[in-house]
XYZ file of C-alpha atoms in Angstrom:
603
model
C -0.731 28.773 -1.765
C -0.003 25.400 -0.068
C -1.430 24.959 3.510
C 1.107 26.156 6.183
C 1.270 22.118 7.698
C 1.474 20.588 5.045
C 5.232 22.947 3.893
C 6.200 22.638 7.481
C 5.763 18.896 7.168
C 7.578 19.007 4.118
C 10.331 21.554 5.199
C 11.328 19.192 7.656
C 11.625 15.953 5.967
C 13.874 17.553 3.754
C 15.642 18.782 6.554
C 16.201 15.732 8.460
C 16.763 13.452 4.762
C 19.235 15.656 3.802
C 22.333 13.928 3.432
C 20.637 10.907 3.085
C 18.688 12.560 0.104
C 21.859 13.609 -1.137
C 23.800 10.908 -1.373
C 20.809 9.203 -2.942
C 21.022 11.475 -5.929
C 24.770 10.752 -6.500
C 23.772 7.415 -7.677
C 21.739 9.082 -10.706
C 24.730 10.741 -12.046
C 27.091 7.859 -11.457
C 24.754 5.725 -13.237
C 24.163 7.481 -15.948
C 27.439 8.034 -16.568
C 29.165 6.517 -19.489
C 30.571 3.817 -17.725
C 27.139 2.121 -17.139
C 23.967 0.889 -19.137
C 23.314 -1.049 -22.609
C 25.932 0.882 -24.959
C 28.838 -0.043 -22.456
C 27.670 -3.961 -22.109
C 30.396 -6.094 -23.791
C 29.422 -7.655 -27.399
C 29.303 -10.673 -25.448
C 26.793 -9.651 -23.274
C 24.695 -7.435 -25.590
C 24.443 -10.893 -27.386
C 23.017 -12.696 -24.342
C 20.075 -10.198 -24.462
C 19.869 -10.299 -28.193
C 19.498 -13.955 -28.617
C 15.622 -14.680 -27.890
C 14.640 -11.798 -30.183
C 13.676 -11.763 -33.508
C 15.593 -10.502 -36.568
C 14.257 -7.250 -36.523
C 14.393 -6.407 -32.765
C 18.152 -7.831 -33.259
C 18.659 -5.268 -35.537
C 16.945 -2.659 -33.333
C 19.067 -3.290 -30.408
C 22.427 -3.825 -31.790
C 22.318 -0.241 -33.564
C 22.284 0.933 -29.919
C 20.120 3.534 -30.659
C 16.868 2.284 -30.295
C 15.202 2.259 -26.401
C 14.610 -1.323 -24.921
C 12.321 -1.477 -22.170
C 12.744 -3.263 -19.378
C 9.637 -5.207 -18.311
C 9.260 -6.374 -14.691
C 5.583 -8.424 -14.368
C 4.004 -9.610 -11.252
C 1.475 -11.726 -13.428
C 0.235 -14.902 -12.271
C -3.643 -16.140 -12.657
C -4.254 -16.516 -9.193
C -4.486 -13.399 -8.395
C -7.515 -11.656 -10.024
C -6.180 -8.592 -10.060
C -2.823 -10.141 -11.460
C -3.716 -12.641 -13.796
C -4.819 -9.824 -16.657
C -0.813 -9.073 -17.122
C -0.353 -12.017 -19.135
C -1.566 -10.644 -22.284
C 0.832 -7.011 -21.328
C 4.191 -8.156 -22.503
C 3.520 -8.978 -26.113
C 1.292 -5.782 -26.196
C 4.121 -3.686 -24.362
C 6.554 -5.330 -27.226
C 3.929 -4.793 -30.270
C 3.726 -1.224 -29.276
C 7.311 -0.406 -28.717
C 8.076 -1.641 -31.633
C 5.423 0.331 -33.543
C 8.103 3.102 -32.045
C 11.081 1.913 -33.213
C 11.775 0.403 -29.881
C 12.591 -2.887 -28.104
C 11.097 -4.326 -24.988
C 11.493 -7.550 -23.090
C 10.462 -8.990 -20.113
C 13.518 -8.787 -17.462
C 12.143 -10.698 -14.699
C 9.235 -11.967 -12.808
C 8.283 -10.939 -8.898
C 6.507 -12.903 -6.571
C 2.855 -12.308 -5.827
C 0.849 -13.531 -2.971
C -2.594 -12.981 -2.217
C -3.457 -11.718 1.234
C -7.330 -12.734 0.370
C -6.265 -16.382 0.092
C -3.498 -16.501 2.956
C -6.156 -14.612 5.617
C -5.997 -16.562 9.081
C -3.652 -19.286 7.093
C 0.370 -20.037 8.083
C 0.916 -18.458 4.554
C -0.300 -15.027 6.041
C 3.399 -14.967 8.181
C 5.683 -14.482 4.377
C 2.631 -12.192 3.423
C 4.751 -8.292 4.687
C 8.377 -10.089 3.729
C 7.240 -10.999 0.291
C 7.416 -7.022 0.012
C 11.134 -6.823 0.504
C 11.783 -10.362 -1.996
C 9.834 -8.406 -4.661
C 12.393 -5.295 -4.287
C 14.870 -7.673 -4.490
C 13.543 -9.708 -7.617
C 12.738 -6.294 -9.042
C 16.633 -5.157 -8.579
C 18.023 -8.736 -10.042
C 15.463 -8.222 -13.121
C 17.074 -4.490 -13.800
C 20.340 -5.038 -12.843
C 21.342 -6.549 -16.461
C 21.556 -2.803 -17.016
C 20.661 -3.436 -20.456
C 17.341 -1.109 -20.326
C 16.660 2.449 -21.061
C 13.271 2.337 -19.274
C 11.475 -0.037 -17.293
C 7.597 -1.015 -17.089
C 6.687 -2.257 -13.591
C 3.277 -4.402 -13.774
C 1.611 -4.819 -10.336
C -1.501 -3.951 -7.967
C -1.964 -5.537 -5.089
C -0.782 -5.610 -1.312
C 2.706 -5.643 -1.024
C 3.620 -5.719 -4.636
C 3.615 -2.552 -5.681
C 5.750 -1.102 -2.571
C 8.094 -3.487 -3.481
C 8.380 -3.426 -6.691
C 8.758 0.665 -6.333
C 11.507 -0.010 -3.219
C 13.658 -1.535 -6.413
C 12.863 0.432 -9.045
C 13.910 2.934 -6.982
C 17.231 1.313 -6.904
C 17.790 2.645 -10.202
C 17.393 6.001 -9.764
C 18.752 6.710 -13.375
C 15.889 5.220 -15.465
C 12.125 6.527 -16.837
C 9.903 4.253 -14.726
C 6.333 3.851 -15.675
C 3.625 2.184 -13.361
C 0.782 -0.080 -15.045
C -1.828 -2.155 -12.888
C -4.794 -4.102 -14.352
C -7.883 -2.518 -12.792
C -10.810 -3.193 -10.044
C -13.121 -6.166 -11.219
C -17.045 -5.125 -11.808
C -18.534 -4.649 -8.769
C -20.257 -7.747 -6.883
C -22.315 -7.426 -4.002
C -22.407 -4.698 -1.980
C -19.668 -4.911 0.950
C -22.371 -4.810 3.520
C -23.919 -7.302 2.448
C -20.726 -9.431 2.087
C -19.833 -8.304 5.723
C -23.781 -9.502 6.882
C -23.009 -12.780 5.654
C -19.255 -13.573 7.442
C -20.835 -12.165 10.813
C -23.756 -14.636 10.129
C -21.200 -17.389 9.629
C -18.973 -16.635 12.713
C -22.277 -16.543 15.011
C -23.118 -20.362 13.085
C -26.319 -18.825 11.159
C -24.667 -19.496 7.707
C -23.941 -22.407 6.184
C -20.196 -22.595 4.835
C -21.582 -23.273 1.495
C -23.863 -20.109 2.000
C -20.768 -18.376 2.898
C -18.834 -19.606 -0.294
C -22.113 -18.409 -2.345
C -21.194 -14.834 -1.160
C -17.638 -14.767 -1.072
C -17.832 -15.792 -5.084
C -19.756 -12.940 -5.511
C -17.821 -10.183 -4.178
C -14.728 -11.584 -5.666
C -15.617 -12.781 -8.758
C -13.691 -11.994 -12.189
C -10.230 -10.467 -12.904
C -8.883 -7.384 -12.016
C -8.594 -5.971 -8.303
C -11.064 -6.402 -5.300
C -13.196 -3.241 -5.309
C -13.291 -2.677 -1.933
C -10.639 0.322 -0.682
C -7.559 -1.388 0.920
C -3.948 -1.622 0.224
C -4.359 -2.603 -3.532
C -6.508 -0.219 -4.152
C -4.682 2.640 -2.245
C -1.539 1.632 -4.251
C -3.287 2.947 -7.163
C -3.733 5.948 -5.434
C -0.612 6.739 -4.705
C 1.588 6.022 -7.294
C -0.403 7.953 -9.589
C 0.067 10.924 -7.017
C 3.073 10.445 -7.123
C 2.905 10.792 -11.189
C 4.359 6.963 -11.638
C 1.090 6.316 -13.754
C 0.315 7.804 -16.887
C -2.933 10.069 -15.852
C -5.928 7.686 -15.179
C -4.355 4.382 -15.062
C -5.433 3.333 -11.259
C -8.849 2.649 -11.874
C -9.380 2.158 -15.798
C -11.353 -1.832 -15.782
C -9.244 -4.676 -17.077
C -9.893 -5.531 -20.781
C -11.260 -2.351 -22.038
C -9.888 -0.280 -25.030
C -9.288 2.081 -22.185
C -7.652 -0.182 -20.719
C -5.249 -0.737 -23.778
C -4.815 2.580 -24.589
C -3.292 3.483 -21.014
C -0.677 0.405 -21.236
C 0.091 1.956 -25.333
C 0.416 5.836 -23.793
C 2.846 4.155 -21.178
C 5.431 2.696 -23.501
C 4.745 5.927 -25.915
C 6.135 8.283 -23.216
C 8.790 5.924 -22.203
C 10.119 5.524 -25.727
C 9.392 9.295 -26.383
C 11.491 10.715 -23.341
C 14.604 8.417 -23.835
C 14.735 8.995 -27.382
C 15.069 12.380 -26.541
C 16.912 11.695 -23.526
C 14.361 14.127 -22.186
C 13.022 12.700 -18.941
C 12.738 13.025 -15.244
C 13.817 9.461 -13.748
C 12.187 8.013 -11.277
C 15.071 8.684 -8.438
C 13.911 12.579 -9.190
C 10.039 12.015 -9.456
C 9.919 10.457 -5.942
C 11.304 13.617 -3.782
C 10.100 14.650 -0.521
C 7.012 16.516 -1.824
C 5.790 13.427 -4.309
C 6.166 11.414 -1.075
C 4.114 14.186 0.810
C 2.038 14.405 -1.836
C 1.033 10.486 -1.170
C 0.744 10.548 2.044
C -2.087 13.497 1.611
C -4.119 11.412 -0.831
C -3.707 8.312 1.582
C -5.429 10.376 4.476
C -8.021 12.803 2.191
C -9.090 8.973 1.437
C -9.059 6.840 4.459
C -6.451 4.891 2.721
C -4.650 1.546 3.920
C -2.959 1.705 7.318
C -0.107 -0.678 5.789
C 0.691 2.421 3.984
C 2.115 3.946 7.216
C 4.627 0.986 7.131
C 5.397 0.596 2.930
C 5.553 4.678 2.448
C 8.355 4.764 5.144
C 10.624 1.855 3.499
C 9.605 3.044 0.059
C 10.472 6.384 1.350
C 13.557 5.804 2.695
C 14.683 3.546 -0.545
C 14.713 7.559 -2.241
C 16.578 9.038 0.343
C 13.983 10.445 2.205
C 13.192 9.841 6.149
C 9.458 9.715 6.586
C 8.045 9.546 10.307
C 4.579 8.339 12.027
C 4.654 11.965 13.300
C 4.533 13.238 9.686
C 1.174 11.028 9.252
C -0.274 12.382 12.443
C 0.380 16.173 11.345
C -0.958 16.282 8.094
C -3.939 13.680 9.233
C -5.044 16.615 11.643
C -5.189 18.934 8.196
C -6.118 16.721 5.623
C -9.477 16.219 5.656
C -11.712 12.877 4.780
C -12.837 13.528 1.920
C -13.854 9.832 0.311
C -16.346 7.458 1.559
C -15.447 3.904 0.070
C -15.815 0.553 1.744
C -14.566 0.420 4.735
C -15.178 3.719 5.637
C -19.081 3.542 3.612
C -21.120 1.423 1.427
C -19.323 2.559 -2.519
C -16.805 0.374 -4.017
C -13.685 2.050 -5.975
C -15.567 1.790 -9.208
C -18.171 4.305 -7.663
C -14.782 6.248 -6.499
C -14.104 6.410 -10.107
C -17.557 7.429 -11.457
C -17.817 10.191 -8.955
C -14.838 11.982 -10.326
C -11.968 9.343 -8.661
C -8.299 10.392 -8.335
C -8.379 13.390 -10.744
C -11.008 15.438 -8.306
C -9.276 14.345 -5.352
C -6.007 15.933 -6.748
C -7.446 18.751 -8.190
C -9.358 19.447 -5.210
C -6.348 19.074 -2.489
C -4.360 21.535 -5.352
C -7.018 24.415 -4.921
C -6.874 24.045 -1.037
C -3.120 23.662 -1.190
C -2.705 20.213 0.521
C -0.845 19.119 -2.645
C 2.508 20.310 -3.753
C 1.562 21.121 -7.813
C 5.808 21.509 -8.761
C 6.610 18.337 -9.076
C 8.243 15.947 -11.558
C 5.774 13.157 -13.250
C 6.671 10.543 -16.060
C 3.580 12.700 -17.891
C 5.957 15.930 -17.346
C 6.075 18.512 -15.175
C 3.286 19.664 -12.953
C 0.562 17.424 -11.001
C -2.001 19.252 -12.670
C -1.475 16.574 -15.586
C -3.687 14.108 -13.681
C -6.609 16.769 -13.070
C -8.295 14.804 -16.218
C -10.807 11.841 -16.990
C -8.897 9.570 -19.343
C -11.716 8.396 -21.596
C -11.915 6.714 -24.978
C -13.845 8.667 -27.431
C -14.895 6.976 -30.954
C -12.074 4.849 -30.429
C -9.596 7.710 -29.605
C -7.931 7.980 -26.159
C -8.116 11.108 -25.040
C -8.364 13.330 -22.013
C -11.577 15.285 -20.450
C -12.026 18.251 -18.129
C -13.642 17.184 -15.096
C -17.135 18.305 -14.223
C -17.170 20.812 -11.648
C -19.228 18.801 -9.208
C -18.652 15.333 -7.835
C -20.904 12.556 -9.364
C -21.820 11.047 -6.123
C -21.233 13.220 -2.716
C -22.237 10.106 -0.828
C -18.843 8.678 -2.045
C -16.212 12.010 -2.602
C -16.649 15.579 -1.792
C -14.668 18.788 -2.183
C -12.165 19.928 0.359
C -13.957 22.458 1.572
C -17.121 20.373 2.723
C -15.893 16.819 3.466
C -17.287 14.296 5.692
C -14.666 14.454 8.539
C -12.709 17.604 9.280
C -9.514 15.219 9.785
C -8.362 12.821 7.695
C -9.937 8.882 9.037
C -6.331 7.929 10.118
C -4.581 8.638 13.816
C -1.309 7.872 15.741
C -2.132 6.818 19.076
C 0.821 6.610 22.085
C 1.339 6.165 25.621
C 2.540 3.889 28.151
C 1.783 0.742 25.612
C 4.119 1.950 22.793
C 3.014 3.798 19.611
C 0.060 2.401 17.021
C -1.964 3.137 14.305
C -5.930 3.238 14.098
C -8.191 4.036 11.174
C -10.914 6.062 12.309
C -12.810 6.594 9.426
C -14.918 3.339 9.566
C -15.371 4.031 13.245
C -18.314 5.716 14.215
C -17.736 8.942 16.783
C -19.567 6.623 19.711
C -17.024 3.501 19.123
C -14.024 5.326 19.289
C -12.732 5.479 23.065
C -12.988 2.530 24.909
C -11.666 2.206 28.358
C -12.180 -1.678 29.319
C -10.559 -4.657 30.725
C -8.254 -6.126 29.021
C -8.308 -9.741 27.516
C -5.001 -11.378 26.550
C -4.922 -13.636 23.549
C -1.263 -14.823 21.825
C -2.775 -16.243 18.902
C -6.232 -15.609 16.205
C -7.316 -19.409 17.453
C -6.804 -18.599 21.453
C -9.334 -15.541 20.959
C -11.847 -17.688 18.356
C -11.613 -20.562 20.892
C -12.597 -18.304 23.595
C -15.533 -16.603 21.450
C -16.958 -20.047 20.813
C -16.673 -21.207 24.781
C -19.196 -18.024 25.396
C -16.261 -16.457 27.226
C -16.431 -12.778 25.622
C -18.695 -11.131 27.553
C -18.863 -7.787 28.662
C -16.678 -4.556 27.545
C -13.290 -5.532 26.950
C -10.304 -4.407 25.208
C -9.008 -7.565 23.048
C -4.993 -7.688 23.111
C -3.684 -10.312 20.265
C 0.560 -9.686 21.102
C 3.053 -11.665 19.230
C 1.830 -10.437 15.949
C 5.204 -8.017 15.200
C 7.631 -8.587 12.604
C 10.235 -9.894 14.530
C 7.360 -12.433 16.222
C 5.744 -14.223 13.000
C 6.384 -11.604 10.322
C 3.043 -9.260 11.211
C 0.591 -11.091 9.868
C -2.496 -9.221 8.943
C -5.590 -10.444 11.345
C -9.114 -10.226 9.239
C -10.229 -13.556 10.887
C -10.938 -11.077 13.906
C -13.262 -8.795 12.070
C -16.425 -10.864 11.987
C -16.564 -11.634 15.580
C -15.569 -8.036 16.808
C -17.861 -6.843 14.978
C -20.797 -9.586 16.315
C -19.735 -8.642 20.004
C -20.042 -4.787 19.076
C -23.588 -5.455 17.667
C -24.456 -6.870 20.649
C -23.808 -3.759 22.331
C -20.466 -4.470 23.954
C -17.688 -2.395 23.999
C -15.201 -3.834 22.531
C -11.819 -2.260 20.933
C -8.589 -4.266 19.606
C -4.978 -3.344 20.672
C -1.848 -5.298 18.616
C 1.088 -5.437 17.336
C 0.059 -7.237 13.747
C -1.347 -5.642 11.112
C -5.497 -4.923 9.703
C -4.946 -2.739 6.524
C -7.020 -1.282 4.561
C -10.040 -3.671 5.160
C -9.892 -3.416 8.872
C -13.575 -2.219 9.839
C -15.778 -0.641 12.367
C -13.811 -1.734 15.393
C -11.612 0.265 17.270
C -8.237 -1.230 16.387
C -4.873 0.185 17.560
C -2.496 -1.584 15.489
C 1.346 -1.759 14.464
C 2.043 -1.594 18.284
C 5.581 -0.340 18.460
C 7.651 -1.699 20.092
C 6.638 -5.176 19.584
C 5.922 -7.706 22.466
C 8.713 -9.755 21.186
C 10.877 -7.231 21.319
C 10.462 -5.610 25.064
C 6.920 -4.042 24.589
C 4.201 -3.178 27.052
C 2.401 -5.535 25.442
C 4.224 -8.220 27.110
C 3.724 -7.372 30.863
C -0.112 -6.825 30.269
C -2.445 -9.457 32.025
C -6.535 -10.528 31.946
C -8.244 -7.124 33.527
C -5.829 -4.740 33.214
C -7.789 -1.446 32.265
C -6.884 -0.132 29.006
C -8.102 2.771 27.537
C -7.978 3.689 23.658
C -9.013 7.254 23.127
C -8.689 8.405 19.145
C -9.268 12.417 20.377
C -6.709 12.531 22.636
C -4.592 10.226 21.138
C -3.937 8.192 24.273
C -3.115 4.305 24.455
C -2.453 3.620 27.601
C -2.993 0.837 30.411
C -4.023 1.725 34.209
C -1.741 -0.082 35.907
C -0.006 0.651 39.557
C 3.995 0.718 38.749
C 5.014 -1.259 42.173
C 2.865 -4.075 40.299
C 4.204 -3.259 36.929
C 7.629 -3.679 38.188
C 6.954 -6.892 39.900
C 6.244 -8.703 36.451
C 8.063 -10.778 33.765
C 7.523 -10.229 30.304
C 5.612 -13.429 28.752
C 7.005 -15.261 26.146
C 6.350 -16.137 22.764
C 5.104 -19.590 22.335
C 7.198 -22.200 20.242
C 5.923 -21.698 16.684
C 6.217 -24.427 14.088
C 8.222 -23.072 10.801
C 6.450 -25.386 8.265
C 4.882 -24.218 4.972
C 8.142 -22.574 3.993
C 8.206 -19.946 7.222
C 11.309 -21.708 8.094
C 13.318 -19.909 5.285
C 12.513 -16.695 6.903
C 13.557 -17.353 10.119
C 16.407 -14.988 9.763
C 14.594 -12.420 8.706
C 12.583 -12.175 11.494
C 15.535 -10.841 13.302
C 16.830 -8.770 11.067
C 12.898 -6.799 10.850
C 12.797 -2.694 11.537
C 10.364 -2.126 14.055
C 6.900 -0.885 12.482
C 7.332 2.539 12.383
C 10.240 2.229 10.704
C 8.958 0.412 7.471
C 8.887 -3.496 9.083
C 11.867 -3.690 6.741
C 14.583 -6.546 6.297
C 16.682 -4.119 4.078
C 16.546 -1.131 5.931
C 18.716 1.830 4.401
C 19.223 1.180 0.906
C 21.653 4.492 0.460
């Protein structure tokens, strides 16, 4: 029986997406209709797509009969986790046509890293590349000359984005395929021992390189839990992966036989023209279903922002108040780095995404009747994908988890609630992630220090300025300010000053994600200080208070002064580096809780 929160959270999004839902599904019969797709494109056109292929794929397509696969990559080789996707096209195409099918590549997506761009100018395109990839995604598919598409992607904003336009073709099988976590380095505490000893000057930069290289060093994804890694997570809740894709390592037979099983079922279900398409998979309870795993895992806090634009690309209306309901029923259930010492390869060993779903299914914090590209039913991905004597096959899971140091069952977690909370109060709305927090750290009540900038609040660490408790406030950081950059170069020195026994806590309007750590940190503050927020009237020793039990964000401050004060103003910011191109987009941003979006409904 599914948990009584969880339906009522449910029951309601469908209530309030309703005619937005609806019309949303109108586009799957009008484009499926006869009027659209390949066997309607002109001979002209048909012969536009034909031309690059061989003689045999020529003959494949023109009959009309045979699939062709649409094939949008995010591969480059600067991204580890990315670059592995240059070998998947010609192994999509060898094994589609093993099928009696065709596939081609229909268009590229950008791909930035986040881990290079970190306290950089680049960092400012880093949340708008999301909406360029839905749109590079859309231009790819919109030859409508595909049966089925193949997105390839992992990281950050990527895979939001390239699901925002998929989902713009409601009509078609869509199948998921990322390229897996790297082997695992050094341990994330010791990585996170070695930046603090930088920041305080007790590493040498070429010490610091040393470490870096090995925590990040050979392809496939960073194995630490942020947004990458929580993408994995929930697209294949959300049954967009064939059943143990996230977390399969790059280059293994495994590997190889998840990408073949991929174009199998796509060629399979449109040959048959047997399929659920993707418009249909991603309903209110798949997007439920998500938002469960994110929390039972002390997921990415950029999720609250992508699964709110990716939900309303389906139709579907998605609130901060549906994260804070089901966080106070979803337990924590995971401990991977942030929130503990494992990496997502121990994740994986322990049991991974197939315990985690099969344990929210017997507690009922999953919805099991739901449409997958595997078929019906989320039970499908209760199974350890495994290659045995050179077969791929599927396992029954062990009973118990591998490692209950890094996942445990439902019913004896580590937290009660889920490691993510919405805070709110007199400074707006935010987002913290608990989960990394110990119980001691999380309410602060302090004066607060006012920084516009990362530099202004290094500058002041390095003039022996932050002393005593004090509630940090970096403002400016929205979408509509610089494009929410995500602010990592704070971590180290937080984290010094809360060593030192300080009490420290961090209140913005930017972004931390998934790798934000064991700081206090209210983030997405909504609304914005660019755009009328609290944020703005705040000055040096205001008392702030961030409390994650009660829930309260809030700053002490007598309303005859309040009302005496002008809003400060965002300093003149120099659009080099290509920002300047996305000066318009700035203004066109959706406030955080409403998916920091420059398309906004796509219905």
């Amino acid at each position: 029986m599914i948990n009584r929160v969880v339906q009522e959270v449910t029951d309601r999004i469908v209530a309030r997406s309703r005619d937005l839902r609806s019309r949303y599904l109108a586009h799957i019969e009008r484009d499926a209709a006869p009027v659209s797709g390949r066997s309607c494109l002109s001979c002209s056109n048909l012969a536009h797509v034909m031309a690059p292929m061989d003689t045999e794929d020529k003959r494949q397509l023109a009959g009309l009969k045979a699939p062709n696969i649409g094939i949008v990559t995010a591969y480059n080789d600067m991204l580890s986790a990315h670059q592995p996707f240059a070998a998947y096209p010609d192994a999509i195409k060898a094994a589609a046509r093993a099928r009696g099918a065709t596939a081609q590549v229909a268009g590229g997506v950008p791909a930035m890293c986040d881990g290079v761009t970190q306290g950089r100018p680049g960092m400012e395109l880093s949340l708008f590349s999301r909406d360029i990839i839905a749109m590079s995604t859309a231009i790819a598919l919109t030859h409508d000359a595909f049966d089925a598409a193949i997105c390839l992607g992992t990281c950050d904003k990527i895979i939001p984005g390239l699901l925002i336009g998929a989902l713009q073709f409601p009509h078609l099988p869509v199948v998921f395929s990322g390229a897996g976590p790297m082997p695992s380095g050094i341990s994330n505490a010791e990585k996170s021992r070695v930046r603090q000893l930088h920041a305080e000057g007790k590493a040498s930069q070429v010490e610091l390189l040393e470490s870096e290289a090995k925590a990040y060093h050979a392809p496939g994804t960073c194995t630490f839990y942020g947004t990458a890694n929580s993408n994995q997570v929930l697209i294949e809740v959300m049954g967009l992966h064939m059943p143990g894709t996230a977390f399969a390592p790059p280059g293994t037979a495994l590997r190889a036989a998840l990408l073949n099983a991929a174009v199998d079922r796509l060629t399979e279900v449109t040959k048959k023209h047997d399929f659920s398409p993707i418009g249909r998979i991603v309903d209110e309870k798949a997007i439920v279903n998500a938002v469960v795993a994110l929390l039972a895992t002390g997921g990415s806090t950029n999720h609250t922002m992508h699964w709110v634009a990716v939900a309303r690309a389906a139709g579907i209306i998605l609130t901060w108040d549906d994260f804070s309901d089901l966080a106070a029923v979803v337990p924590l259930m995971a401990r991977v780095y942030p929130n503990g010492d494992a990496d997502v390869n121990a994740f994986e060993t322990a049991g991974g995404i197939p315990y985690l779903i099969r344990e929210c299914l017997a507690v009922g914090l999953m919805h099991e009747d739901v449409q997958t590209i595997a078929g019906p039913g989320l039970s499908r991905y209760t199974r350890r994908a495994a290659m045995e004597e050179g077969t791929f096959t599927y396992h029954v899971l062990p009973a118990q988890s591998g490692a209950t140091d890094v996942l445990r069952p439902a019913n004896a977690p580590f937290e009660a609630e889920s490691g993510l909370k919405i805070l709110s109060g007199n400074l707006g709305k935010a987002v913290i992630k608990t989960s990394a927090v110990k119980p001691e750290h999380r309410k602060v009540t302090a004066p607060a220090r006012i920084f516009d900038s990362q530099d202004e609040f290094h500058a002041a660490f390095k003039a022996g300025s932050l002393t005593g408790d004090f509630v940090a406030v970096l403002r400016f950081q929205g979408p509509r300010a610089n494009g929410m950059p995500e602010l990592h170069k704070l971590t180290p020195v937080l984290g010094i000053l809360l060593d030192r026994g300080q009490k420290v806590a961090l209140v913005t309007d930017g972004r931390m994600s998934g790798a934000s750590g064991k700081i206090a940190a209210a983030i997405h503050v909504t609304p914005e200080a660019n755009e009328g927020g609290m944020l703005a009237l705040l000055k040096d020793g205001d008392t702030i208070t961030l409390d994650c039990a009660t829930g309260m964000l809030d700053a002490q401050i007598d309303a005859v002064d309040l009302s005496r004060r002008s809003p400060a103003t965002q300093s003149i910011v120099t659009r080099t580096l290509g920002r300047g191109l996305f000066e318009p987009w700035r203004h066109l941003a959706t406030p955080a809780d409403q998916g920091a979006s420059i398309v906004g409904s796509l219905v």
